[in-house]
Coordinates of C-alpha atoms in Angstrom, one line a residue:
Q5 CA 56.3 -3.2 -66.9
L6 CA 60.1 -2.9 -66.9
D7 CA 60.2 -4.6 -63.4
V8 CA 58.3 -7.6 -64.7
I9 CA 60.5 -7.9 -67.8
E10 CA 63.6 -7.7 -65.7
A11 CA 62.3 -10.3 -63.2
L12 CA 61.5 -12.7 -66.1
R13 CA 65.0 -12.2 -67.5
A14 CA 66.5 -12.9 -64.1
R15 CA 64.8 -16.3 -63.9
G16 CA 66.9 -17.5 -66.8
D17 CA 66.1 -19.6 -69.8
A18 CA 63.7 -22.0 -67.9
N19 CA 61.0 -21.2 -70.5
R20 CA 62.5 -21.0 -73.9
A21 CA 59.4 -19.6 -75.6
L22 CA 59.3 -16.7 -73.0
A23 CA 63.0 -16.1 -73.3
G24 CA 62.6 -15.8 -77.1
K25 CA 59.8 -13.3 -76.7
L26 CA 61.9 -11.2 -74.3
K27 CA 64.8 -11.2 -76.6
S28 CA 62.6 -10.2 -79.5
H29 CA 61.0 -7.5 -77.4
A30 CA 64.4 -6.1 -76.4
A31 CA 65.4 -6.0 -80.1
S32 CA 62.4 -3.9 -81.0
A33 CA 63.6 -0.4 -81.9
G34 CA 60.4 1.6 -81.8
A35 CA 59.2 3.4 -78.8
A36 CA 55.7 1.9 -79.2
A37 CA 57.2 -1.5 -78.7
R38 CA 59.1 -0.4 -75.6
S39 CA 56.3 1.3 -73.7
E40 CA 57.9 0.0 -70.4
L41 CA 60.4 2.8 -70.8
L42 CA 57.9 5.7 -71.1
A43 CA 57.0 6.1 -67.4
G44 CA 58.3 5.4 -63.9
G45 CA 61.8 6.7 -64.4
N46 CA 63.8 8.8 -61.9
P47 CA 64.5 12.3 -63.3
E48 CA 67.4 12.9 -60.9
L49 CA 69.1 9.7 -62.1
G50 CA 68.3 10.7 -65.7
R51 CA 69.9 14.1 -65.1
D52 CA 73.1 12.5 -63.9
I53 CA 73.2 10.2 -66.9
V54 CA 72.7 13.1 -69.3
L55 CA 75.3 15.3 -67.6
N56 CA 77.9 12.6 -66.7
H57 CA 77.6 9.3 -68.5
L58 CA 80.8 8.9 -70.4
N59 CA 79.6 6.5 -73.1
A60 CA 76.4 8.3 -73.8
N61 CA 78.3 11.7 -73.9
C62 CA 75.0 13.7 -74.3
M63 CA 76.7 17.0 -73.5
A64 CA 79.1 16.7 -76.4
C65 CA 76.1 17.5 -78.7
H66 CA 73.3 18.9 -76.6
S67 CA 72.7 21.7 -74.2
V68 CA 70.2 21.0 -71.4
E69 CA 71.1 23.6 -68.8
A70 CA 72.4 27.2 -68.9
G71 CA 76.1 27.4 -69.3
G72 CA 76.9 24.0 -70.5
G73 CA 76.8 21.6 -73.4
S74 CA 77.0 22.0 -77.1
E75 CA 74.9 23.2 -80.0
V76 CA 76.0 20.4 -82.4
G77 CA 72.6 18.7 -81.7
P78 CA 69.3 20.3 -80.8
N79 CA 69.0 22.4 -77.6
L80 CA 67.0 20.3 -75.1
R81 CA 66.4 23.0 -72.4
A82 CA 62.6 23.1 -73.1
I83 CA 62.1 19.7 -74.9
G84 CA 59.7 18.5 -72.2
S85 CA 57.2 21.3 -73.1
Q86 CA 57.6 20.6 -76.8
R87 CA 57.6 16.8 -77.1
D88 CA 55.9 13.9 -75.4
P89 CA 57.6 10.9 -73.8
A90 CA 57.0 8.7 -76.8
Y91 CA 58.8 11.1 -79.1
L92 CA 61.7 11.5 -76.6
L93 CA 62.1 7.7 -76.3
E94 CA 62.0 7.3 -80.1
S95 CA 64.7 9.9 -80.4
L96 CA 66.9 7.9 -78.0
L97 CA 66.2 4.5 -79.6
T98 CA 66.1 5.6 -83.3
P99 CA 67.7 9.0 -83.7
S100 CA 67.1 9.2 -87.5
A101 CA 63.4 8.4 -87.3
Q102 CA 62.5 12.1 -86.9
I103 CA 65.3 14.6 -87.2
A104 CA 65.0 18.2 -85.9
T105 CA 65.3 20.8 -88.7
G106 CA 68.9 21.9 -89.1
F107 CA 70.5 18.8 -87.6
G108 CA 70.2 16.0 -90.2
I109 CA 73.3 15.3 -92.3
V110 CA 72.7 15.3 -96.1
N111 CA 74.7 14.9 -99.2
V112 CA 73.4 16.8 -102.3
T113 CA 74.9 15.8 -105.7
L114 CA 74.5 18.5 -108.4
K115 CA 74.2 17.7 -112.1
D116 CA 77.7 19.1 -112.7
G117 CA 79.0 16.3 -110.4
S118 CA 79.9 18.5 -107.5
Q119 CA 78.6 17.7 -104.0
I120 CA 77.3 19.7 -101.0
T121 CA 77.5 17.9 -97.7
G122 CA 76.3 19.3 -94.3
T123 CA 73.2 19.7 -92.3
L124 CA 69.9 20.3 -94.0
A125 CA 69.0 23.9 -93.1
K126 CA 65.9 24.4 -95.2
E127 CA 64.1 22.5 -98.0
T128 CA 61.4 23.8 -100.3
A129 CA 60.0 22.8 -103.6
A130 CA 62.4 25.2 -105.3
A131 CA 65.7 24.8 -103.4
V132 CA 67.7 23.0 -100.8
S133 CA 69.8 25.0 -98.3
V134 CA 72.7 23.2 -96.5
R135 CA 74.7 24.5 -93.6
L136 CA 78.3 23.4 -94.4
F137 CA 80.5 22.1 -91.6
D138 CA 82.4 25.4 -91.5
G139 CA 79.1 27.3 -90.7
A140 CA 78.6 28.7 -94.1
F141 CA 75.3 28.1 -96.1
K142 CA 75.0 26.9 -99.6
T143 CA 71.7 26.8 -101.5
A144 CA 71.1 24.7 -104.6
A145 CA 68.1 25.1 -106.9
R146 CA 66.1 21.9 -107.4
A147 CA 66.8 22.1 -111.2
E148 CA 70.5 21.8 -110.4
I149 CA 70.2 18.8 -108.1
A150 CA 70.9 15.3 -109.5
S151 CA 70.3 13.4 -106.2
Q152 CA 70.0 14.0 -102.5
T153 CA 70.4 11.6 -99.6
P154 CA 67.7 11.6 -96.9
P155 CA 68.9 13.4 -93.7
V156 CA 70.5 11.1 -91.1
S157 CA 71.3 11.8 -87.4
I158 CA 74.9 11.6 -86.2
M159 CA 73.5 10.5 -82.8
P160 CA 74.0 6.8 -82.1
P161 CA 71.1 4.7 -80.9
M162 CA 71.2 4.8 -77.1
A163 CA 69.8 1.3 -76.6
G164 CA 73.3 0.0 -77.3
I165 CA 74.8 2.4 -74.8
L166 CA 72.3 2.7 -72.0
Q167 CA 70.5 0.0 -70.0
P168 CA 66.7 0.0 -70.1
R169 CA 66.4 1.6 -66.6
E170 CA 68.8 4.3 -67.7
L171 CA 66.8 5.0 -70.8
R172 CA 63.6 5.3 -68.7
D173 CA 65.4 7.7 -66.3
V174 CA 66.6 9.9 -69.2
V175 CA 63.1 10.1 -70.6
A176 CA 61.8 11.1 -67.1
Y177 CA 64.5 13.8 -67.0
L178 CA 63.8 15.2 -70.5
V179 CA 60.1 15.3 -69.9
N180 CA 60.7 17.7 -67.0
L181 CA 62.8 20.1 -69.1
D182 CA 60.5 23.0 -69.8
G183 CA 62.9 25.9 -70.2
R184 CA 62.3 27.3 -66.7
R185 CA 65.2 27.3 -64.2
R186 CA 64.7 25.2 -61.2
G187 CA 68.2 25.4 -59.7
N188 CA 69.2 23.1 -62.5
R189 CA 67.1 20.3 -61.0
P190 CA 64.2 18.5 -62.5
A191 CA 60.8 18.5 -60.8
R192 CA 60.2 15.8 -58.3
R193 CA 58.0 12.9 -59.4
D194 CA 55.3 13.9 -57.0
G195 CA 54.9 17.2 -58.9
G196 CA 56.8 19.4 -56.4
E197 CA 59.6 21.8 -57.4

């Protein structure tokens, strides 16, 4: 699908209606609308993007292999065994659509006017627990809360940073991360190790 879309774009604006549809398609944020990015990627190229792409800077927030990365964002070492390609693509295109527990930034305003800002650690009907940026936890009872923002991701949407082929390659790489060591290499597309 991606090959056809790119071939049509390469033909230029000969067909204005088609050009408009392609532009609208590219602007679609949801993974369902970008199904051409779900399969056919190269996991080796995706690994290189995740580890080395300076603008995407994945390793500043995520850990994907033993001995590297960061814990600012979710650990991705076994993400391929936990989530399907559509979820992974959605996370790349719209990071705030579904936020992993403990990684969404929230602001809680208490009735006394004070505020608690950090990552949402736990939320129940009785209380909200926030991990502050210094690592400490603060819990507020629901009765004390005046307002609370919905959690948002600090990850930028990757569609503005990576090209469609790069996004497809990153999805292919992430799908292969199952927590097992393979010499820090993703499985080959033919299923081999």
